[in-house]
Amino acid sequence: MTVNDATAATVSVEGLVQIYTVDGQDTAALSGVSLTVRSGEIVALVGPSGAGKSTLLSVLAGLTTPSAGRVQIAGHELSGKDVGRLDSVRGTDLAVLLQDVSRNLLPYLTVRQNIELGWPSRLARSIDADAILDIVGIDPKLRPQPLQAVSAASRQLTAIAATLATNPAVLLADEPTSSLTGAEVRAVTDAILRANEELGTTVIAVTHDLDVATALDARIITIRDGRIRMDARGGTTELLVREDGSIPLPDDLIRQFPAGTSVVVVPGAEPGTFVVRRATSEGPQ
Amino acid sequence: MTRLATIARRHRFGHAVLFAVTVCLLVGTASVDPLLTRSFRNALITFHAEQQGVSGSQVQFESGGTSPLSIAQLEKAVDPRVRAVTAAPIESRTVVVSSLKTVQPVRIQSTQDACAHVHLVSGRCPTARNEVMVAQAAVRGNGSKILHLGAQLPVTGSTLWAGDPRLNPRKTMRLVGIFTVSDDNPFWGGTGVGDYAPPTATSTSPTEYWLTPASTFAGKVPTAPQSQTKDAPPGVSWLGITSTVSYPVLPTRLNPQTLPAAVAGVNATTAKLGQQVTVFESLSRIQELTHTDVRQAGQILPFLLVQLGVVLLILLVQVTSYFGTARRGEAAVLKMRGNGTRGVVRFGAEEFLPSYVVGVVCGLGLAYVVDELVRRLWLPGDVDAAWNWTACCAALAMATLVLVVWLVCWTAMARQSISALLRVRPPRTRGARLSMPLAVLGTLCLIGVILTATKNLTGAPVQVTPVLLAGLVALVVGALLTPVAAWLVRRLLARRRAAGALAVAQLGRRAGVVTAVATLVITSALFTLSISQFARGGENRAARTAADLGAPAVINLGTGFDTVSGQALEQAVNSVDPHHRDFSPAVGIASATSESNAILGVVPSDLQRMGLRTGLAQPIPWSALRGGGSTDEPTALAATWTLPANTGSVIQAPTMMDVDGPYRVVGTAPYIPGAGARTLVVNLATMLASGNRRDNVTYQVFSATQNPHRIAQLEDATRKAGFASATVQTETKTRASYDATATAWAMNLSIVVSILSVFAALTSVVLVAVASRRDRQSDLRALRTGGVPRRVARAATVGEFALLTLLGTVIGTATAPLAALLTGPTMLWWSTPPAEPLTRTGFMWPVGVVAAAVLIVLLLVVATVFGLRLARAADKGEGRTA
């Protein structure tokens, strides 16, 4: 198990609570979520519907004001008062890909125009539409086409290209492969992987499809009932040390280490690693 | 961003057009006010200038007597302000002489360019000294034996100016031409050079004009006795030559600025020339007739156009809000790309800037086109178009207001967070709700209504009260719409009326419905009220015209220098109409003072017949005057509007014996047609029997016909009786003068304004439909999924728009009578306060109800057809989605 240093993270969430009020009833969508994501990392937020993953993404994207907790993204602290403060750094530090592809694009523009236009002048100069369209893999023949004339996958790739056009530090993608199938899904995941590889973009994607998470070779964070239940990558589970020194465990580890279990922590073979073992009656080994 | 805005504009060309049209109408409404005000004012002045006829078409400065001023002296003294509104002067010299052959006084006149303004029947134009031409009428009157070409006509100068009759030189004129003159030729300024007035026993006026060249007047004024049997030597002129300089008035140069200046110029000239000069001019009369109208045109039009402006401003808010709502998704995208609020506002500004500019320019152009059409098709006179800086300033002011409204609406949308923008449309409201701005607006409306009801707001500003009242009603309706709709839905559902419940439910929750209903309420109220006022105004003007004259025509007779009598008038009338079928004589004593009243002597039986023909509502007790009473205490009728008299009371008034005397009132009426303020109407026979007064006596003939031939016969008869002139005032002419007033024109214009307002309201309804298109498709999908039959869903859609229109128009038209009740007593019905109690101010129910019904049915049909199309379109949309 590896414990990350939160100060070096691109995204840092600590004790995030999000409460909605529906018909006078308070409902907790997120209950004390803590998370760090390093620069260049790909994170897949997975979980069942209503688990809170889209809410988490919305908070990270600065679209929803958190009820409580601390969120820092790309060096910007999100206070609980002003989510609009992030508007000025969108495009450079933060990009959001919404689930409905049409909400990411301007319908009356062509594929290329959707990349080139709609940016403030401070960002417009740095945009190389062909380069980013190459990265996401859109055929040059499709680039002058109106948006309505291209396939759903191409529209999604255009949306990804548009969000990445200004080379943002973090890409927050909500269900980037929804309503796509087979080869289309692969095209999208390949595009995200290439962007991550070539641009170094940190990606946090919400998906309900584990295959997508796997295809992205992502660190998988499972969210259920508003809590992070598992944070794993290639058999390694990451845990966050809370301010009070406690370490919340995901469900699968809790099953192995039920409450009251005594554990021993010993230095691992590599520097900065530790091995956690259940303590035996003989004492730590 | 500019390129994006350009593409977006092309993609939504309809939005650009709608915005441009809205801006155009608003700017046009604002800028047309100064233009129309100018046109109204100028047309009023031109109309009254033309109404003065040929006799009032010149400003004449006349100098005669023993030491007349020369023409050069007269011209030099004329003020430049007079010359600014007149054409080049016409110089004339005249002298009254006695014709020895006809033994009649004749007027020899030399007028510059006279020959160009007569039609020569025979002979030629006189060119040499002592040559003359005479009118064909004079030849007929005198006989061709006396007046024939080549005739030698000895004349002697008038004795009027000579202390010694022997100073009058004798000269012989030679007749070289016979002419006729068109009566409507303004060159002659109404002088009857082509007429012949038969001599009467008492008349000393010249019977005819002899036109001659200027050389006839050359020479020195005789100072020594002249031979009365031989012609005077060529170097001797006449005594008593009158010099006249006539300046033809150019009506097109008269306007609210030049007219008062010209009147001041006339006064200055008169003061400068002193008693030596007599001035004949109509400019003062024109100013007197128009100054109230001119002032009121500047008050009525702005307030009238404010009504349209308010409706269009509501439409602008709705249009701009709709544009903002339609771009919420784009605004979210732009914000996610790093554009803040300013970026979104800039995007909107760049998209709409061309429409805005086009709208402003076209609005200004539209104002000029409307002004041109109004002047050409409606207003009398030939008022020229002119560039108007005030109109430009008004256009700029409205353009700025539009900009502010757009900026407020757009910024309100752009400032929202991305998550709020992603909701696509604003959240629906529940329950009665009134925002702070609307509450303030409602309070202002209420204050305006209360001020009008308490008569603290009167005159032209009252025209805005119907808008305030309708606005107040609309605000109340808007605030209560949602909860009432919810209540109604529950009731309808309880009665299993699904389609109705759905229609009401949709109506209660659609965005923009409240604005559309408000617009419909205001415009329907304005439309119905305008129609009512238009009809009421026409009725009032017709009644007042009939009351003013008392007959289809009135011939007012001038006495000139001759003395005439009432008996002479009776004889003249009897000579052409013995049974008084067409004409009835009347004699008045116009000497109403603070202590005394005026008298009008009439033939009661004649006026009873003529009064019935004019169709006045109030019966006049003419029969009570039949006896006439005694000459010591004649009976009289009193109009109670200015004479607080009762039947049986005795009132002092002038008599034909030149002193005041008692009159016993035998009948009253609110108003007696033909009788002016503080005038007692008496029996003519009794009046004339009581004395033979001459001063302050007026003569007129009530005519039951406007037949020019019959009236000409009467004019001839009165001239023979010694009356110098006759002015015919017809009902048509009087009505025309009432119709050509700022108040009457404003009532006509209000119809146009209200029709335009109705179109604006229809646009508002269309906007609701377009803006709720996605909502409707979504609703229909949900309804279909929930098992609601397509027929019911379609009926609900049609019902929604029918209800929307019905709600707005019914409440609006129902507001109109209340608005009439509030504003009628204090609004401007007349350009000058009516002197008679003939003005009815209430709602014109028959016309108003018909107008309301037509409007409701028309809009209902339009809404139903529109609703059907929407239902079909929604069905198709649903099909595609499925």
Tab-separated table of N, CA and C in Angstrom, chain B residues 184-302:
chain	number	residue	atom	x	y	z
B	184	ASP	N	-60.970	82.115	-57.740
B	184	ASP	CA	-59.998	81.544	-56.802
B	184	ASP	C	-58.557	81.917	-57.154
B	185	ASN	N	-58.410	82.985	-57.954
B	185	ASN	CA	-57.047	83.424	-58.265
B	185	ASN	C	-56.513	84.266	-57.092
B	186	PRO	N	-55.517	83.725	-56.371
B	186	PRO	CA	-55.049	84.424	-55.164
B	186	PRO	C	-54.328	85.731	-55.484
B	187	PHE	N	-53.983	85.946	-56.752
B	187	PHE	CA	-53.249	87.156	-57.135
B	187	PHE	C	-54.017	88.413	-56.721
B	188	TRP	N	-55.337	88.343	-56.847
B	188	TRP	CA	-56.156	89.530	-56.587
B	188	TRP	C	-56.519	89.682	-55.115
B	189	GLY	N	-56.086	88.683	-54.287
B	189	GLY	CA	-56.266	88.808	-52.835
B	189	GLY	C	-57.710	88.977	-52.419
B	190	GLY	N	-58.618	88.418	-53.175
B	190	GLY	CA	-60.023	88.462	-52.796
B	190	GLY	C	-60.744	89.727	-53.214
B	191	THR	N	-60.040	90.661	-53.858
B	191	THR	CA	-60.751	91.860	-54.344
B	191	THR	C	-61.524	91.463	-55.607
B	192	GLY	N	-62.728	91.876	-55.687
B	192	GLY	CA	-63.575	91.416	-56.779
B	192	GLY	C	-63.405	92.232	-58.048
B	193	VAL	N	-62.209	92.201	-58.627
B	193	VAL	CA	-61.956	93.011	-59.832
B	193	VAL	C	-62.816	92.556	-61.003
B	194	GLY	N	-63.251	91.302	-60.955
B	194	GLY	CA	-64.054	90.795	-62.068
B	194	GLY	C	-65.544	90.907	-61.807
B	195	ASP	N	-65.930	91.449	-60.638
B	195	ASP	CA	-67.344	91.480	-60.259
B	195	ASP	C	-67.996	92.817	-60.646
B	196	TYR	N	-69.286	92.773	-60.603
B	196	TYR	CA	-70.061	93.995	-60.804
B	196	TYR	C	-71.137	94.033	-59.717
B	197	ALA	N	-71.132	95.084	-58.927
B	197	ALA	CA	-72.126	95.234	-57.869
B	197	ALA	C	-73.136	96.294	-58.307
B	198	PRO	N	-74.361	95.888	-58.571
B	198	PRO	CA	-75.352	96.866	-59.043
B	198	PRO	C	-75.521	97.994	-58.022
B	199	PRO	N	-75.695	99.199	-58.502
B	199	PRO	CA	-75.844	100.324	-57.575
B	199	PRO	C	-77.169	100.262	-56.819
B	200	THR	N	-77.139	100.708	-55.570
B	200	THR	CA	-78.373	100.784	-54.791
B	200	THR	C	-78.606	102.250	-54.432
B	201	ALA	N	-79.757	102.475	-53.869
B	201	ALA	CA	-80.111	103.861	-53.563
B	201	ALA	C	-79.161	104.469	-52.553
B	202	THR	N	-78.719	103.668	-51.609
B	202	THR	CA	-77.885	104.217	-50.545
B	202	THR	C	-76.403	103.956	-50.764
B	203	SER	N	-76.092	103.110	-51.720
B	203	SER	CA	-74.714	102.669	-51.879
B	203	SER	C	-73.818	103.752	-52.465
B	204	THR	N	-72.640	103.896	-51.873
B	204	THR	CA	-71.629	104.792	-52.438
B	204	THR	C	-70.392	104.009	-52.851
B	205	SER	N	-70.505	102.693	-52.723
B	205	SER	CA	-69.349	101.847	-53.056
B	205	SER	C	-69.201	101.753	-54.563
B	206	PRO	N	-67.951	101.601	-55.049
B	206	PRO	CA	-67.749	101.432	-56.494
B	206	PRO	C	-68.455	100.173	-56.976
B	207	THR	N	-69.008	100.276	-58.140
B	207	THR	CA	-69.736	99.123	-58.685
B	207	THR	C	-68.836	98.179	-59.452
B	208	GLU	N	-67.699	98.688	-59.935
B	208	GLU	CA	-66.842	97.855	-60.787
B	208	GLU	C	-65.399	98.363	-60.766
B	209	TYR	N	-64.533	97.522	-61.295
B	209	TYR	CA	-63.106	97.864	-61.395
B	209	TYR	C	-62.756	98.126	-62.857
B	210	TRP	N	-61.961	99.164	-63.061
B	210	TRP	CA	-61.376	99.368	-64.377
B	210	TRP	C	-59.867	99.224	-64.203
B	211	LEU	N	-59.315	98.286	-64.934
B	211	LEU	CA	-57.875	98.062	-64.826
B	211	LEU	C	-57.143	98.905	-65.854
B	212	THR	N	-56.052	99.468	-65.409
B	212	THR	CA	-55.329	100.418	-66.261
B	212	THR	C	-53.840	100.297	-66.014
B	213	PRO	N	-52.982	100.767	-66.923
B	213	PRO	CA	-51.543	100.731	-66.643
B	213	PRO	C	-51.141	101.793	-65.637
B	214	ALA	N	-49.941	101.656	-65.083
B	214	ALA	CA	-49.470	102.579	-64.041
B	214	ALA	C	-49.376	104.018	-64.545
B	215	SER	N	-49.177	104.154	-65.870
B	215	SER	CA	-48.991	105.517	-66.416
B	215	SER	C	-50.233	106.380	-66.244
B	216	THR	N	-51.388	105.757	-66.066
B	216	THR	CA	-52.626	106.520	-65.867
B	216	THR	C	-52.541	107.360	-64.596
B	217	PHE	N	-51.745	106.874	-63.630
B	217	PHE	CA	-51.648	107.587	-62.346
B	217	PHE	C	-50.483	108.581	-62.314
B	218	ALA	N	-49.751	108.650	-63.428
B	218	ALA	CA	-48.602	109.549	-63.434
B	218	ALA	C	-49.068	110.999	-63.387
B	219	GLY	N	-48.240	111.833	-62.890
B	219	GLY	CA	-48.579	113.241	-62.834
B	219	GLY	C	-48.646	113.763	-61.417
B	220	LYS	N	-48.892	115.053	-61.330
B	220	LYS	CA	-48.917	115.696	-60.022
B	220	LYS	C	-50.360	115.785	-59.511
B	221	VAL	N	-50.462	115.774	-58.219
B	221	VAL	CA	-51.777	115.908	-57.588
B	221	VAL	C	-52.265	117.331	-57.819
B	222	PRO	N	-53.514	117.480	-58.262
B	222	PRO	CA	-53.989	118.841	-58.534
B	222	PRO	C	-54.084	119.665	-57.253
B	223	THR	N	-53.628	120.846	-57.349
B	223	THR	CA	-53.697	121.748	-56.194
B	223	THR	C	-54.588	122.949	-56.490
B	224	ALA	N	-54.878	123.158	-57.772
B	224	ALA	CA	-55.737	124.283	-58.171
B	224	ALA	C	-57.008	123.720	-58.795
B	225	PRO	N	-58.068	124.466	-58.778
B	225	PRO	CA	-59.318	123.995	-59.395
B	225	PRO	C	-59.105	123.586	-60.847
B	226	GLN	N	-59.752	122.494	-61.200
B	226	GLN	CA	-59.618	121.943	-62.542
B	226	GLN	C	-60.899	122.204	-63.324
B	227	SER	N	-60.741	122.135	-64.615
B	227	SER	CA	-61.916	122.281	-65.471
B	227	SER	C	-62.810	121.053	-65.324
B	228	GLN	N	-64.100	121.281	-65.207
B	228	GLN	CA	-65.029	120.174	-65.061
B	228	GLN	C	-65.650	119.778	-66.397
B	229	THR	N	-65.300	120.490	-67.446
B	229	THR	CA	-65.851	120.175	-68.774
B	229	THR	C	-64.788	119.652	-69.733
B	230	LYS	N	-63.529	119.923	-69.407
B	230	LYS	CA	-62.442	119.444	-70.272
B	230	LYS	C	-61.540	118.503	-69.488
B	231	ASP	N	-60.884	117.655	-70.253
B	231	ASP	CA	-59.940	116.742	-69.614
B	231	ASP	C	-58.759	117.521	-69.057
B	232	ALA	N	-58.273	117.044	-67.904
B	232	ALA	CA	-57.109	117.661	-67.277
B	232	ALA	C	-55.871	117.409	-68.127
B	233	PRO	N	-54.880	118.275	-68.029
B	233	PRO	CA	-53.646	118.045	-68.798
B	233	PRO	C	-52.973	116.746	-68.335
B	234	PRO	N	-52.110	116.178	-69.180
B	234	PRO	CA	-51.468	114.893	-68.854
B	234	PRO	C	-50.634	114.959	-67.584
B	235	GLY	N	-50.143	116.062	-67.225
B	235	GLY	CA	-49.272	116.145	-66.033
B	235	GLY	C	-50.042	116.162	-64.737
B	236	VAL	N	-51.374	116.119	-64.814
B	236	VAL	CA	-52.187	116.165	-63.582
B	236	VAL	C	-52.703	114.758	-63.250
B	237	SER	N	-52.499	114.400	-62.029
B	237	SER	CA	-52.968	113.082	-61.573
B	237	SER	C	-54.265	113.225	-60.785
B	238	TRP	N	-54.534	112.260	-59.890
B	238	TRP	CA	-55.785	112.263	-59.142
B	238	TRP	C	-55.537	112.651	-57.702
B	239	LEU	N	-56.556	113.013	-57.079
B	239	LEU	CA	-56.548	113.110	-55.613
B	239	LEU	C	-57.012	111.756	-55.064
B	240	GLY	N	-56.534	111.408	-53.879
B	240	GLY	CA	-57.052	110.201	-53.200
B	240	GLY	C	-56.583	108.894	-53.791
B	241	ILE	N	-55.374	108.904	-54.364
B	241	ILE	CA	-54.828	107.633	-54.868
B	241	ILE	C	-54.395	106.779	-53.680
B	242	THR	N	-54.800	105.542	-53.717
B	242	THR	CA	-54.409	104.598	-52.663
B	242	THR	C	-53.295	103.707	-53.188
B	243	SER	N	-52.209	103.647	-52.434
B	243	SER	CA	-51.098	102.738	-52.807
B	243	SER	C	-51.200	101.480	-51.959
B	244	THR	N	-51.058	100.386	-52.624
B	244	THR	CA	-51.164	99.101	-51.917
B	244	THR	C	-49.991	98.204	-52.298
B	245	VAL	N	-49.403	97.625	-51.277
B	245	VAL	CA	-48.392	96.594	-51.530
B	245	VAL	C	-48.941	95.307	-50.941
B	246	SER	N	-49.099	94.305	-51.790
B	246	SER	CA	-49.665	93.030	-51.341
B	246	SER	C	-48.587	91.959	-51.369
B	247	TYR	N	-48.407	91.293	-50.244
B	247	TYR	CA	-47.433	90.209	-50.165
B	247	TYR	C	-48.186	88.883	-50.111
B	248	PRO	N	-48.145	88.086	-51.182
B	248	PRO	CA	-48.848	86.796	-51.160
B	248	PRO	C	-48.206	85.864	-50.126
B	249	VAL	N	-49.039	85.334	-49.238
B	249	VAL	CA	-48.538	84.428	-48.194
B	249	VAL	C	-48.204	83.083	-48.821
B	250	LEU	N	-47.054	82.556	-48.462
B	250	LEU	CA	-46.649	81.227	-48.926
B	250	LEU	C	-46.904	80.229	-47.794
B	251	PRO	N	-48.023	79.487	-47.854
B	251	PRO	CA	-48.360	78.586	-46.741
B	251	PRO	C	-47.255	77.592	-46.404
B	252	THR	N	-46.504	77.191	-47.422
B	252	THR	CA	-45.445	76.205	-47.150
B	252	THR	C	-44.319	76.773	-46.295
B	253	ARG	N	-44.246	78.097	-46.253
B	253	ARG	CA	-43.195	78.707	-45.429
B	253	ARG	C	-43.681	78.991	-44.012
B	254	LEU	N	-44.963	78.751	-43.792
B	254	LEU	CA	-45.495	79.010	-42.450
B	254	LEU	C	-45.274	77.794	-41.563
B	255	ASN	N	-44.742	78.010	-40.420
B	255	ASN	CA	-44.566	76.935	-39.442
B	255	ASN	C	-44.585	77.563	-38.048
B	256	PRO	N	-44.532	76.724	-37.020
B	256	PRO	CA	-44.662	77.287	-35.666
B	256	PRO	C	-43.602	78.334	-35.332
B	257	GLN	N	-42.513	78.350	-36.061
B	257	GLN	CA	-41.484	79.352	-35.787
B	257	GLN	C	-41.719	80.621	-36.608
B	258	THR	N	-42.003	80.428	-37.919
B	258	THR	CA	-42.105	81.595	-38.800
B	258	THR	C	-43.416	82.341	-38.620
B	259	LEU	N	-44.484	81.613	-38.237
B	259	LEU	CA	-45.784	82.288	-38.127
B	259	LEU	C	-45.792	83.343	-37.017
B	260	PRO	N	-45.413	82.992	-35.791
B	260	PRO	CA	-45.401	84.050	-34.764
B	260	PRO	C	-44.444	85.173	-35.123
B	261	ALA	N	-43.325	84.815	-35.774
B	261	ALA	CA	-42.369	85.839	-36.173
B	261	ALA	C	-42.997	86.777	-37.199
B	262	ALA	N	-43.738	86.178	-38.135
B	262	ALA	CA	-44.371	86.998	-39.171
B	262	ALA	C	-45.434	87.904	-38.571
B	263	VAL	N	-46.198	87.363	-37.611
B	263	VAL	CA	-47.226	88.189	-36.951
B	263	VAL	C	-46.551	89.351	-36.218
B	264	ALA	N	-45.455	89.039	-35.548
B	264	ALA	CA	-44.706	90.096	-34.869
B	264	ALA	C	-44.183	91.097	-35.891
B	265	GLY	N	-43.784	90.582	-37.057
B	265	GLY	CA	-43.295	91.455	-38.130
B	265	GLY	C	-44.387	92.383	-38.638
B	266	VAL	N	-45.588	91.845	-38.788
B	266	VAL	CA	-46.720	92.665	-39.231
B	266	VAL	C	-46.978	93.772	-38.216
B	267	ASN	N	-46.975	93.381	-36.931
B	267	ASN	CA	-47.226	94.377	-35.882
B	267	ASN	C	-46.131	95.450	-35.879
B	268	ALA	N	-44.897	94.996	-36.074
B	268	ALA	CA	-43.787	95.952	-36.085
B	268	ALA	C	-43.925	96.908	-37.267
B	269	THR	N	-44.307	96.358	-38.409
B	269	THR	CA	-44.479	97.191	-39.600
B	269	THR	C	-45.608	98.199	-39.387
B	270	THR	N	-46.696	97.699	-38.827
B	270	THR	CA	-47.846	98.581	-38.579
B	270	THR	C	-47.449	99.716	-37.634
B	271	ALA	N	-46.697	99.335	-36.596
B	271	ALA	CA	-46.278	100.363	-35.636
B	271	ALA	C	-45.366	101.385	-36.300
B	272	LYS	N	-44.521	100.882	-37.208
B	272	LYS	CA	-43.572	101.775	-37.867
B	272	LYS	C	-44.294	102.741	-38.823
B	273	LEU	N	-45.304	102.218	-39.522
B	273	LEU	CA	-45.988	103.038	-40.518
B	273	LEU	C	-47.042	103.939	-39.896
B	274	GLY	N	-47.515	103.544	-38.743
B	274	GLY	CA	-48.459	104.402	-38.031
B	274	GLY	C	-49.842	104.401	-38.644
B	275	GLN	N	-50.576	105.486	-38.415
B	275	GLN	CA	-51.976	105.565	-38.795
B	275	GLN	C	-52.164	105.723	-40.300
B	276	GLN	N	-51.064	106.006	-41.004
B	276	GLN	CA	-51.213	106.265	-42.438
B	276	GLN	C	-51.524	105.004	-43.237
B	277	VAL	N	-51.375	103.887	-42.604
B	277	VAL	CA	-51.466	102.639	-43.360
B	277	VAL	C	-52.540	101.737	-42.759
B	278	THR	N	-53.286	101.111	-43.638
B	278	THR	CA	-54.237	100.086	-43.219
B	278	THR	C	-53.653	98.734	-43.613
B	279	VAL	N	-53.697	97.815	-42.659
B	279	VAL	CA	-53.121	96.493	-42.925
B	279	VAL	C	-54.243	95.466	-43.002
B	280	PHE	N	-54.232	94.696	-44.067
B	280	PHE	CA	-55.157	93.566	-44.195
B	280	PHE	C	-54.297	92.303	-44.186
B	281	GLU	N	-54.505	91.500	-43.212
B	281	GLU	CA	-53.670	90.281	-43.141
B	281	GLU	C	-54.427	89.179	-42.399
B	282	SER	N	-54.078	87.950	-42.691
B	282	SER	CA	-54.739	86.815	-42.045
B	282	SER	C	-53.778	86.058	-41.139
B	283	LEU	N	-52.539	86.507	-41.078
B	283	LEU	CA	-51.545	85.758	-40.296
B	283	LEU	C	-51.935	85.719	-38.808
B	284	SER	N	-52.413	86.863	-38.311
B	284	SER	CA	-52.806	86.894	-36.898
B	284	SER	C	-53.945	85.915	-36.628
B	285	ARG	N	-54.877	85.849	-37.561
B	285	ARG	CA	-56.013	84.942	-37.424
B	285	ARG	C	-55.551	83.480	-37.458
B	286	ILE	N	-54.620	83.208	-38.358
B	286	ILE	CA	-54.087	81.844	-38.458
B	286	ILE	C	-53.408	81.460	-37.145
B	287	GLN	N	-52.641	82.393	-36.614
B	287	GLN	CA	-51.952	82.091	-35.361
B	287	GLN	C	-52.948	81.889	-34.220
B	288	GLU	N	-53.981	82.716	-34.222
B	288	GLU	CA	-55.005	82.602	-33.188
B	288	GLU	C	-55.695	81.241	-33.274
B	289	LEU	N	-55.958	80.804	-34.524
B	289	LEU	CA	-56.657	79.534	-34.713
B	289	LEU	C	-55.790	78.330	-34.405
B	290	THR	N	-54.486	78.479	-34.559
B	290	THR	CA	-53.626	77.288	-34.481
B	290	THR	C	-52.754	77.205	-33.241
B	291	HIS	N	-52.630	78.298	-32.492
B	291	HIS	CA	-51.609	78.244	-31.440
B	291	HIS	C	-51.928	77.172	-30.388
B	292	THR	N	-53.224	76.973	-30.093
B	292	THR	CA	-53.579	75.925	-29.124
B	292	THR	C	-53.266	74.557	-29.702
B	293	ASP	N	-53.648	74.366	-30.959
B	293	ASP	CA	-53.387	73.089	-31.621
B	293	ASP	C	-51.901	72.800	-31.698
B	294	VAL	N	-51.157	73.823	-32.069
B	294	VAL	CA	-49.706	73.664	-32.218
B	294	VAL	C	-49.085	73.234	-30.885
B	295	ARG	N	-49.563	73.862	-29.804
B	295	ARG	CA	-49.046	73.493	-28.480
B	295	ARG	C	-49.463	72.065	-28.131
B	296	GLN	N	-50.731	71.746	-28.423
B	296	GLN	CA	-51.226	70.430	-28.034
B	296	GLN	C	-50.621	69.299	-28.862
B	297	ALA	N	-50.307	69.600	-30.108
B	297	ALA	CA	-49.668	68.561	-30.936
B	297	ALA	C	-48.367	68.106	-30.292
B	298	GLY	N	-47.686	69.039	-29.660
B	298	GLY	CA	-46.431	68.700	-28.979
B	298	GLY	C	-46.633	67.933	-27.689
B	299	GLN	N	-47.874	67.927	-27.181
B	299	GLN	CA	-48.148	67.180	-25.945
B	299	GLN	C	-48.801	65.835	-26.233
B	300	ILE	N	-49.733	65.861	-27.188
B	300	ILE	CA	-50.539	64.656	-27.424
B	300	ILE	C	-49.702	63.542	-28.039
B	301	LEU	N	-48.952	63.887	-29.070
B	301	LEU	CA	-48.224	62.846	-29.802
B	301	LEU	C	-47.230	62.077	-28.934
B	302	PRO	N	-46.404	62.762	-28.131
B	302	PRO	CA	-45.472	61.978	-27.306
B	302	PRO	C	-46.192	61.002	-26.382
